[in-house]
């Protein structure tokens, strides 16, 4: 973000220390006339040319709040709304449907109806409810323009009964979107959120929202088709989200490795292989063999059930030579164990 101000006469050059470059909060009015607040700002560059009539200041901005002057470095809100039009097919909460007025389906006489299902709610904890809601753009009743644009989107609304800071909502959103990305088979995210100071999504009141932009990498998602989904919103309701809530801390790094693979179209095949193998190794370590004694007992029981003629082959791949060292379970043992063991 760039600021400029008139250069004052006989103004001297002053060097900024690192502390002088930090601005927790800046607020004012943008050129558009809207109130604006900048949070977590850092001065990265200042131009002081002797022939220039103005001085220019370049800032890195952590968050931008548009629509209000916020006098707190950690503002709290009760409702956070993220738009995700790419999730329309994944949620199956809305669609456009054509109605033909001619029985022969004459394309010169038809209309489109927007069909919307009821919102879906999830209670994640005592303070947070997540709402999936379908929404569409507004159109005039009479349009004479040659082109008609109508869009539909899915709103992910985080509804807090007690207001929370933006950083808390951001963590909750990323926890949820990481799970959705597994089912959606792409790495979608959003660095723009609408915030409401009171929970109008629950009380159904109409209060203007403010928009917040967060400086965060926003990769272009690879849009997938419905037949690529591992699970959708309907299946998410059937217990997946509760399992994820209980185990997300253990699964987070595993899922990140996997999402990096499916979301990158330029990653080398060697890096894809290494990411997937590392994800499998971490999964086995955390969920299959955190206890070496339990792992050894399971392997011995498994080998005892294998016919003698095939036992040596599996012993070399599953059984370490010694269980005394901390790193005795090698990668080949972990991968083989995952391959032959029944799913949890």
mmCIF file of C-alpha atoms in Angstrom:
data_model
loop_
_atom_site.group_PDB
_atom_site.id
_atom_site.type_symbol
_atom_site.label_atom_id
_atom_site.label_comp_id
_atom_site.label_asym_id
_atom_site.label_seq_id
_atom_site.Cartn_x
_atom_site.Cartn_y
_atom_site.Cartn_z
ATOM 1 C CA UNK A 1 0.000 0.000 0.000
ATOM 2 C CA UNK A 2 1.380 3.431 -0.956
ATOM 3 C CA UNK A 3 0.885 6.759 0.828
ATOM 4 C CA UNK A 4 2.051 10.157 -0.390
ATOM 5 C CA UNK A 5 2.160 13.586 1.264
ATOM 6 C CA UNK A 6 3.411 17.028 0.191
ATOM 7 C CA UNK A 7 7.077 17.610 0.904
ATOM 8 C CA UNK A 8 7.496 20.373 3.479
ATOM 9 C CA UNK A 9 10.049 23.106 3.018
ATOM 10 C CA UNK A 10 13.422 22.459 4.720
ATOM 11 C CA UNK A 11 12.223 18.990 5.712
ATOM 12 C CA UNK A 12 15.218 16.920 6.784
ATOM 13 C CA UNK A 13 15.896 13.275 6.082
ATOM 14 C CA UNK A 14 15.376 11.011 9.080
ATOM 15 C CA UNK A 15 16.413 7.395 9.208
ATOM 16 C CA UNK A 16 13.832 4.981 10.576
ATOM 17 C CA UNK A 17 14.764 2.300 13.034
ATOM 18 C CA UNK A 18 13.021 -1.087 12.904
ATOM 19 C CA UNK A 19 10.721 0.030 15.726
ATOM 20 C CA UNK A 20 9.836 3.220 13.839
ATOM 21 C CA UNK A 21 8.682 1.172 10.849
ATOM 22 C CA UNK A 22 5.967 -0.716 12.763
ATOM 23 C CA UNK A 23 2.443 0.759 12.724
ATOM 24 C CA UNK A 24 -0.115 -1.478 14.489
ATOM 25 C CA UNK A 25 -3.084 0.582 13.246
ATOM 26 C CA UNK A 26 -3.712 3.214 10.569
ATOM 27 C CA UNK A 27 -7.171 4.550 9.743
ATOM 28 C CA UNK A 28 -8.652 7.196 7.490
ATOM 29 C CA UNK A 29 -10.754 7.702 4.359
ATOM 30 C CA UNK A 30 -9.889 6.095 1.029
ATOM 31 C CA UNK A 31 -10.107 7.903 -2.335
ATOM 32 C CA UNK A 32 -13.452 6.156 -2.876
ATOM 33 C CA UNK A 33 -14.846 7.913 0.221
ATOM 34 C CA UNK A 34 -15.085 4.720 2.299
ATOM 35 C CA UNK A 35 -13.791 4.457 5.832
ATOM 36 C CA UNK A 36 -10.697 2.262 5.941
ATOM 37 C CA UNK A 37 -8.566 0.726 8.707
ATOM 38 C CA UNK A 38 -5.174 -0.922 8.205
ATOM 39 C CA UNK A 39 -3.845 -3.397 10.767
ATOM 40 C CA UNK A 40 -0.317 -4.709 11.382
ATOM 41 C CA UNK A 41 1.453 -2.332 8.995
ATOM 42 C CA UNK A 42 5.200 -2.200 8.322
ATOM 43 C CA UNK A 43 7.002 0.559 6.410
ATOM 44 C CA UNK A 44 9.089 -1.142 3.726
ATOM 45 C CA UNK A 45 10.225 1.793 1.566
ATOM 46 C CA UNK A 46 10.365 5.590 1.585
ATOM 47 C CA UNK A 47 11.368 7.769 -1.354
ATOM 48 C CA UNK A 48 13.069 11.098 -0.522
ATOM 49 C CA UNK A 49 14.246 12.422 -3.875
ATOM 50 C CA UNK A 50 15.372 16.039 -3.648
ATOM 51 C CA UNK A 51 13.509 16.990 -6.839
ATOM 52 C CA UNK A 52 10.223 15.397 -5.812
ATOM 53 C CA UNK A 53 7.373 17.550 -4.501
ATOM 54 C CA UNK A 54 5.918 14.714 -2.468
ATOM 55 C CA UNK A 55 7.216 11.954 -0.261
ATOM 56 C CA UNK A 56 6.024 8.409 -0.911
ATOM 57 C CA UNK A 57 5.728 5.704 1.719
ATOM 58 C CA UNK A 58 5.261 2.023 0.853
ATOM 59 C CA UNK A 59 3.664 -0.207 3.533
ATOM 60 C CA UNK A 60 3.111 -3.906 3.932
ATOM 61 C CA UNK A 61 -0.386 -4.320 5.416
ATOM 62 C CA UNK A 62 -1.487 -7.405 7.342
ATOM 63 C CA UNK A 63 -5.259 -6.760 7.141
ATOM 64 C CA UNK A 64 -7.472 -4.145 5.491
ATOM 65 C CA UNK A 65 -10.891 -3.315 6.966
ATOM 66 C CA UNK A 66 -13.198 -1.451 4.571
ATOM 67 C CA UNK A 67 -16.387 0.188 5.795
ATOM 68 C CA UNK A 68 -15.465 1.191 9.338
ATOM 69 C CA UNK A 69 -12.865 2.907 11.493
ATOM 70 C CA UNK A 70 -11.629 0.290 13.917
ATOM 71 C CA UNK A 71 -9.704 1.707 16.866
ATOM 72 C CA UNK A 72 -8.557 -1.689 18.176
ATOM 73 C CA UNK A 73 -5.616 -3.695 16.852
ATOM 74 C CA UNK A 74 -7.589 -6.874 17.596
ATOM 75 C CA UNK A 75 -11.211 -6.170 16.626
ATOM 76 C CA UNK A 76 -13.808 -8.782 17.509
ATOM 77 C CA UNK A 77 -16.824 -9.853 15.465
ATOM 78 C CA UNK A 78 -19.641 -12.368 15.769
ATOM 79 C CA UNK A 79 -20.205 -13.335 12.129
ATOM 80 C CA UNK A 80 -17.673 -14.031 9.376
ATOM 81 C CA UNK A 81 -18.836 -14.773 5.806
ATOM 82 C CA UNK A 82 -16.586 -16.337 3.146
ATOM 83 C CA UNK A 83 -17.778 -16.611 -0.470
ATOM 84 C CA UNK A 84 -16.975 -19.812 -2.369
ATOM 85 C CA UNK A 85 -18.725 -20.036 -5.775
ATOM 86 C CA UNK A 86 -16.552 -23.037 -6.677
ATOM 87 C CA UNK A 87 -18.364 -25.106 -4.001
ATOM 88 C CA UNK A 88 -21.802 -24.942 -5.669
ATOM 89 C CA UNK A 89 -21.555 -28.485 -7.075
ATOM 90 C CA UNK A 90 -19.847 -29.852 -3.937
ATOM 91 C CA UNK A 91 -22.638 -28.630 -1.632
ATOM 92 C CA UNK A 92 -25.489 -29.220 -4.110
ATOM 93 C CA UNK A 93 -27.462 -26.481 -2.333
ATOM 94 C CA UNK A 94 -28.519 -24.574 -5.439
ATOM 95 C CA UNK A 95 -28.802 -24.741 -9.212
ATOM 96 C CA UNK A 96 -30.440 -23.058 -12.188
ATOM 97 C CA UNK A 97 -33.221 -24.957 -13.901
ATOM 98 C CA UNK A 98 -34.717 -24.175 -17.306
ATOM 99 C CA UNK A 99 -38.484 -24.143 -17.836
ATOM 100 C CA UNK A 100 -39.671 -24.462 -21.456
ATOM 101 C CA UNK A 101 -43.070 -23.036 -22.350
ATOM 102 C CA UNK A 102 -43.285 -25.008 -25.581
ATOM 103 C CA UNK A 103 -43.822 -28.764 -25.369
ATOM 104 C CA UNK A 104 -41.331 -29.233 -28.230
ATOM 105 C CA UNK A 105 -38.630 -27.480 -26.153
ATOM 106 C CA UNK A 106 -38.432 -24.493 -28.428
ATOM 107 C CA UNK A 107 -35.368 -22.598 -27.188
ATOM 108 C CA UNK A 108 -36.968 -19.262 -28.076
ATOM 109 C CA UNK A 109 -39.486 -19.595 -25.245
ATOM 110 C CA UNK A 110 -38.021 -20.527 -21.862
ATOM 111 C CA UNK A 111 -37.048 -19.161 -18.468
ATOM 112 C CA UNK A 112 -34.538 -20.031 -15.794
ATOM 113 C CA UNK A 113 -35.518 -20.666 -12.177
ATOM 114 C CA UNK A 114 -33.023 -20.559 -9.349
ATOM 115 C CA UNK A 115 -33.591 -23.508 -6.999
ATOM 116 C CA UNK A 116 -32.134 -23.267 -3.474
ATOM 117 C CA UNK A 117 -32.052 -25.864 -0.725
ATOM 118 C CA UNK A 118 -32.282 -25.063 2.987
ATOM 119 C CA UNK A 119 -29.033 -23.972 4.673
ATOM 120 C CA UNK A 120 -26.926 -26.620 6.409
ATOM 121 C CA UNK A 121 -25.658 -26.048 9.977
ATOM 122 C CA UNK A 122 -22.825 -27.674 11.940
ATOM 123 C CA UNK A 123 -22.205 -27.112 15.652
ATOM 124 C CA UNK A 124 -18.399 -27.265 15.935
ATOM 125 C CA UNK A 125 -18.131 -26.227 19.582
ATOM 126 C CA UNK A 126 -20.053 -24.358 22.269
ATOM 127 C CA UNK A 127 -19.237 -20.974 20.738
ATOM 128 C CA UNK A 128 -19.139 -21.731 17.011
ATOM 129 C CA UNK A 129 -21.789 -22.782 14.489
ATOM 130 C CA UNK A 130 -20.950 -23.127 10.799
ATOM 131 C CA UNK A 131 -23.627 -22.368 8.211
ATOM 132 C CA UNK A 132 -23.492 -23.322 4.519
ATOM 133 C CA UNK A 133 -25.845 -20.987 2.664
ATOM 134 C CA UNK A 134 -26.608 -20.573 -1.061
ATOM 135 C CA UNK A 135 -26.847 -17.062 -2.481
ATOM 136 C CA UNK A 136 -27.270 -15.486 -5.910
ATOM 137 C CA UNK A 137 -26.651 -12.145 -7.558
ATOM 138 C CA UNK A 138 -29.516 -9.655 -7.846
ATOM 139 C CA UNK A 139 -31.016 -9.011 -11.290
ATOM 140 C CA UNK A 140 -33.586 -6.509 -12.529
ATOM 141 C CA UNK A 141 -37.068 -7.691 -13.439
ATOM 142 C CA UNK A 142 -36.723 -6.222 -16.930
ATOM 143 C CA UNK A 143 -33.373 -6.461 -18.739
ATOM 144 C CA UNK A 144 -32.773 -5.103 -22.245
ATOM 145 C CA UNK A 145 -28.992 -5.451 -22.294
ATOM 146 C CA UNK A 146 -27.568 -7.903 -24.852
ATOM 147 C CA UNK A 147 -25.831 -9.841 -22.082
ATOM 148 C CA UNK A 148 -27.363 -11.087 -18.823
ATOM 149 C CA UNK A 149 -24.978 -12.129 -16.043
ATOM 150 C CA UNK A 150 -26.405 -14.145 -13.169
ATOM 151 C CA UNK A 151 -24.181 -15.920 -10.678
ATOM 152 C CA UNK A 152 -24.605 -18.188 -7.684
ATOM 153 C CA UNK A 153 -22.303 -18.819 -4.764
ATOM 154 C CA UNK A 154 -21.972 -20.677 -1.483
ATOM 155 C CA UNK A 155 -21.426 -18.702 1.701
ATOM 156 C CA UNK A 156 -19.508 -20.331 4.534
ATOM 157 C CA UNK A 157 -20.656 -18.420 7.615
ATOM 158 C CA UNK A 158 -18.874 -18.724 10.955
ATOM 159 C CA UNK A 159 -21.376 -17.746 13.657
ATOM 160 C CA UNK A 160 -19.981 -17.059 17.142
ATOM 161 C CA UNK A 161 -22.204 -16.571 20.151
ATOM 162 C CA UNK A 162 -19.387 -14.620 21.846
ATOM 163 C CA UNK A 163 -17.382 -12.299 19.554
ATOM 164 C CA UNK A 164 -13.855 -13.432 18.646
ATOM 165 C CA UNK A 165 -10.803 -11.798 17.094
ATOM 166 C CA UNK A 166 -10.187 -12.071 13.375
ATOM 167 C CA UNK A 167 -7.193 -14.355 13.965
ATOM 168 C CA UNK A 168 -9.384 -16.883 15.837
ATOM 169 C CA UNK A 169 -11.961 -16.965 13.034
ATOM 170 C CA UNK A 170 -9.172 -17.251 10.473
ATOM 171 C CA UNK A 171 -7.808 -20.372 12.217
ATOM 172 C CA UNK A 172 -11.300 -21.915 12.447
ATOM 173 C CA UNK A 173 -11.948 -21.167 8.774
ATOM 174 C CA UNK A 174 -8.696 -22.764 7.648
ATOM 175 C CA UNK A 175 -9.349 -25.834 9.771
ATOM 176 C CA UNK A 176 -12.735 -26.264 8.082
ATOM 177 C CA UNK A 177 -11.551 -25.442 4.552
ATOM 178 C CA UNK A 178 -8.694 -27.937 4.899
ATOM 179 C CA UNK A 179 -11.272 -30.679 5.470
ATOM 180 C CA UNK A 180 -13.408 -29.442 2.559
ATOM 181 C CA UNK A 181 -10.342 -29.474 0.305
ATOM 182 C CA UNK A 182 -9.892 -33.197 0.959
ATOM 183 C CA UNK A 183 -13.420 -33.917 -0.238
ATOM 184 C CA UNK A 184 -13.307 -31.314 -3.027
ATOM 185 C CA UNK A 185 -9.891 -32.530 -4.250
ATOM 186 C CA UNK A 186 -8.434 -29.063 -4.676
ATOM 187 C CA UNK A 187 -6.776 -26.391 -2.549
ATOM 188 C CA UNK A 188 -9.313 -23.569 -2.343
ATOM 189 C CA UNK A 189 -9.099 -20.637 0.055
ATOM 190 C CA UNK A 190 -10.243 -17.035 0.374
ATOM 191 C CA UNK A 191 -8.443 -13.954 1.668
ATOM 192 C CA UNK A 192 -11.565 -11.772 1.747
ATOM 193 C CA UNK A 193 -14.212 -11.998 4.466
ATOM 194 C CA UNK A 194 -17.309 -10.013 5.409
ATOM 195 C CA UNK A 195 -17.515 -9.306 9.133
ATOM 196 C CA UNK A 196 -20.507 -8.365 11.263
ATOM 197 C CA UNK A 197 -20.178 -6.898 14.728
ATOM 198 C CA UNK A 198 -23.305 -8.725 15.890
ATOM 199 C CA UNK A 199 -24.659 -12.095 14.855
ATOM 200 C CA UNK A 200 -27.230 -10.985 12.291
ATOM 201 C CA UNK A 201 -27.046 -14.418 10.679
ATOM 202 C CA UNK A 202 -28.797 -15.807 13.769
ATOM 203 C CA UNK A 203 -30.998 -12.859 14.693
ATOM 204 C CA UNK A 204 -32.007 -12.136 11.057
ATOM 205 C CA UNK A 205 -31.438 -8.413 11.557
ATOM 206 C CA UNK A 206 -30.183 -6.268 8.683
ATOM 207 C CA UNK A 207 -26.960 -4.519 9.651
ATOM 208 C CA UNK A 208 -24.295 -3.394 7.142
ATOM 209 C CA UNK A 209 -21.206 -5.587 7.085
ATOM 210 C CA UNK A 210 -17.611 -4.526 6.678
ATOM 211 C CA UNK A 211 -15.081 -6.235 4.422
ATOM 212 C CA UNK A 212 -11.671 -7.438 5.549
ATOM 213 C CA UNK A 213 -8.805 -8.364 3.227
ATOM 214 C CA UNK A 214 -5.997 -10.455 4.693
ATOM 215 C CA UNK A 215 -2.496 -10.660 3.259
ATOM 216 C CA UNK A 216 -2.248 -14.378 2.672
ATOM 217 C CA UNK A 217 -1.144 -16.542 -0.285
ATOM 218 C CA UNK A 218 -4.198 -17.208 -2.434
ATOM 219 C CA UNK A 219 -3.317 -19.908 -5.005
ATOM 220 C CA UNK A 220 -5.510 -20.401 -8.024
ATOM 221 C CA UNK A 221 -7.573 -23.534 -7.308
ATOM 222 C CA UNK A 222 -7.821 -26.451 -9.700
ATOM 223 C CA UNK A 223 -11.579 -26.737 -10.184
ATOM 224 C CA UNK A 224 -12.743 -30.331 -10.038
ATOM 225 C CA UNK A 225 -15.884 -32.099 -11.269
ATOM 226 C CA UNK A 226 -18.494 -33.781 -9.082
ATOM 227 C CA UNK A 227 -17.198 -37.247 -10.009
ATOM 228 C CA UNK A 228 -13.768 -36.332 -8.546
ATOM 229 C CA UNK A 229 -15.135 -35.599 -5.066
ATOM 230 C CA UNK A 230 -14.066 -37.991 -2.296
ATOM 231 C CA UNK A 231 -17.034 -36.784 -0.244
ATOM 232 C CA UNK A 232 -19.532 -33.917 -0.490
ATOM 233 C CA UNK A 233 -21.452 -31.746 1.967
ATOM 234 C CA UNK A 234 -24.174 -34.365 2.473
ATOM 235 C CA UNK A 235 -21.576 -36.986 3.446
ATOM 236 C CA UNK A 236 -19.825 -34.425 5.638
ATOM 237 C CA UNK A 237 -22.964 -34.366 7.784
ATOM 238 C CA UNK A 238 -22.702 -38.110 8.415
ATOM 239 C CA UNK A 239 -19.938 -37.998 11.024
ATOM 240 C CA UNK A 240 -16.885 -36.929 9.031
ATOM 241 C CA UNK A 241 -16.738 -33.458 10.550
ATOM 242 C CA UNK A 242 -16.852 -34.730 14.147
ATOM 243 C CA UNK A 243 -13.970 -37.140 13.452
ATOM 244 C CA UNK A 244 -12.000 -34.315 11.856
ATOM 245 C CA UNK A 245 -12.607 -32.010 14.830
ATOM 246 C CA UNK A 246 -11.212 -34.628 17.218
ATOM 247 C CA UNK A 247 -8.122 -35.499 15.144
ATOM 248 C CA UNK A 248 -7.331 -32.385 13.107
ATOM 249 C CA UNK A 249 -4.161 -31.524 15.044
ATOM 250 C CA UNK A 250 -2.706 -34.945 14.267
ATOM 251 C CA UNK A 251 -3.909 -34.898 10.658
ATOM 252 C CA UNK A 252 -2.980 -31.329 9.732
ATOM 253 C CA UNK A 253 0.565 -31.907 8.430
ATOM 254 C CA UNK A 254 -0.518 -35.127 6.663
ATOM 255 C CA UNK A 255 -3.328 -33.319 4.865
ATOM 256 C CA UNK A 256 -1.048 -30.400 3.933
ATOM 257 C CA UNK A 257 1.372 -32.744 2.165
ATOM 258 C CA UNK A 258 -1.522 -34.325 0.265
ATOM 259 C CA UNK A 259 -3.141 -31.008 -0.695
ATOM 260 C CA UNK A 260 0.166 -29.671 -2.004
ATOM 261 C CA UNK A 261 0.262 -32.603 -4.406
ATOM 262 C CA UNK A 262 -3.288 -32.357 -5.748
ATOM 263 C CA UNK A 263 -3.339 -28.550 -5.978
ATOM 264 C CA UNK A 264 -0.059 -27.978 -7.820
ATOM 265 C CA UNK A 265 0.026 -28.447 -11.573
ATOM 266 C CA UNK A 266 3.738 -27.599 -11.804
ATOM 267 C CA UNK A 267 5.189 -29.818 -9.060
ATOM 268 C CA UNK A 268 7.832 -32.271 -10.283
ATOM 269 C CA UNK A 269 6.770 -35.904 -10.173
ATOM 270 C CA UNK A 270 9.676 -36.664 -7.801
ATOM 271 C CA UNK A 271 8.378 -34.057 -5.342
ATOM 272 C CA UNK A 272 4.854 -35.461 -5.634
ATOM 273 C CA UNK A 273 6.175 -38.897 -4.764
ATOM 274 C CA UNK A 274 8.195 -37.600 -1.790
ATOM 275 C CA UNK A 275 5.239 -35.603 -0.432
ATOM 276 C CA UNK A 276 2.912 -38.607 -0.579
ATOM 277 C CA UNK A 277 5.469 -40.965 0.982
ATOM 278 C CA UNK A 278 6.152 -38.495 3.792
ATOM 279 C CA UNK A 279 2.401 -38.135 4.407
ATOM 280 C CA UNK A 280 2.070 -41.936 4.659
ATOM 281 C CA UNK A 281 5.065 -42.162 6.987
ATOM 282 C CA UNK A 282 3.652 -39.515 9.342
ATOM 283 C CA UNK A 283 0.225 -41.182 9.253
ATOM 284 C CA UNK A 284 1.720 -44.559 10.200
ATOM 285 C CA UNK A 285 3.800 -43.004 12.974
ATOM 286 C CA UNK A 286 0.864 -41.153 14.545
ATOM 287 C CA UNK A 287 -1.968 -43.622 14.065
ATOM 288 C CA UNK A 288 -0.463 -47.083 13.595
ATOM 289 C CA UNK A 289 2.798 -47.452 15.491
ATOM 290 C CA UNK A 290 3.325 -44.803 18.132
ATOM 291 C CA UNK A 291 3.990 -47.711 20.502
ATOM 292 C CA UNK A 292 6.837 -49.990 19.348
ATOM 293 C CA UNK A 293 5.730 -52.811 21.607
ATOM 294 C CA UNK A 294 2.256 -52.773 20.076
ATOM 295 C CA UNK A 295 3.759 -52.669 16.581
ATOM 296 C CA UNK A 296 6.035 -55.663 17.303
ATOM 297 C CA UNK A 297 3.151 -57.706 18.715
ATOM 298 C CA UNK A 298 0.964 -56.917 15.713
ATOM 299 C CA UNK A 299 3.689 -57.898 13.234
ATOM 300 C CA UNK A 300 4.400 -61.180 15.056
ATOM 301 C CA UNK A 301 0.693 -62.030 15.040
ATOM 302 C CA UNK A 302 0.399 -61.149 11.365
ATOM 303 C CA UNK A 303 3.440 -63.219 10.371
ATOM 304 C CA UNK A 304 2.174 -66.217 12.346
ATOM 305 C CA UNK A 305 -0.971 -66.265 10.195
ATOM 306 C CA UNK A 306 0.976 -66.294 6.903
ATOM 307 C CA UNK A 307 1.755 -69.687 5.269
ATOM 308 C CA UNK A 308 5.336 -70.851 5.785
ATOM 309 C CA UNK A 309 6.206 -70.691 2.087
ATOM 310 C CA UNK A 310 5.451 -66.942 2.020
ATOM 311 C CA UNK A 311 6.540 -66.028 5.544
ATOM 312 C CA UNK A 312 10.171 -65.162 4.774
ATOM 313 C CA UNK A 313 9.130 -62.729 2.045
ATOM 314 C CA UNK A 314 6.847 -60.775 4.399
ATOM 315 C CA UNK A 315 9.240 -61.014 7.360
ATOM 316 C CA UNK A 316 11.946 -59.090 5.456
ATOM 317 C CA UNK A 317 9.501 -56.281 4.683
ATOM 318 C CA UNK A 318 7.601 -56.040 7.947
ATOM 319 C CA UNK A 319 9.915 -57.090 10.747
ATOM 320 C CA UNK A 320 12.919 -54.980 11.783
ATOM 321 C CA UNK A 321 16.061 -56.839 12.840
ATOM 322 C CA UNK A 322 15.890 -55.180 16.255
ATOM 323 C CA UNK A 323 13.330 -53.263 18.296
ATOM 324 C CA UNK A 324 15.903 -51.658 20.585
ATOM 325 C CA UNK A 325 16.754 -48.554 18.547
ATOM 326 C CA UNK A 326 14.461 -45.529 18.444
ATOM 327 C CA UNK A 327 14.536 -45.512 14.639
ATOM 328 C CA UNK A 328 14.200 -49.256 14.205
ATOM 329 C CA UNK A 329 10.999 -49.055 12.165
ATOM 330 C CA UNK A 330 12.215 -48.136 8.689
ATOM 331 C CA UNK A 331 10.168 -46.529 5.964
ATOM 332 C CA UNK A 332 9.801 -49.804 4.076
ATOM 333 C CA UNK A 333 8.349 -51.418 7.219
ATOM 334 C CA UNK A 334 5.838 -48.603 7.683
ATOM 335 C CA UNK A 335 4.674 -48.657 4.056
ATOM 336 C CA UNK A 336 4.414 -52.443 4.030
ATOM 337 C CA UNK A 337 2.422 -52.399 7.256
ATOM 338 C CA UNK A 338 -0.029 -49.881 5.774
ATOM 339 C CA UNK A 339 -0.374 -52.035 2.648
ATOM 340 C CA UNK A 340 -1.178 -55.307 4.380
ATOM 341 C CA UNK A 341 -3.080 -54.064 7.414
ATOM 342 C CA UNK A 342 -6.869 -53.858 7.395
ATOM 343 C CA UNK A 343 -8.320 -50.296 7.378
ATOM 344 C CA UNK A 344 -9.062 -48.763 10.784
#
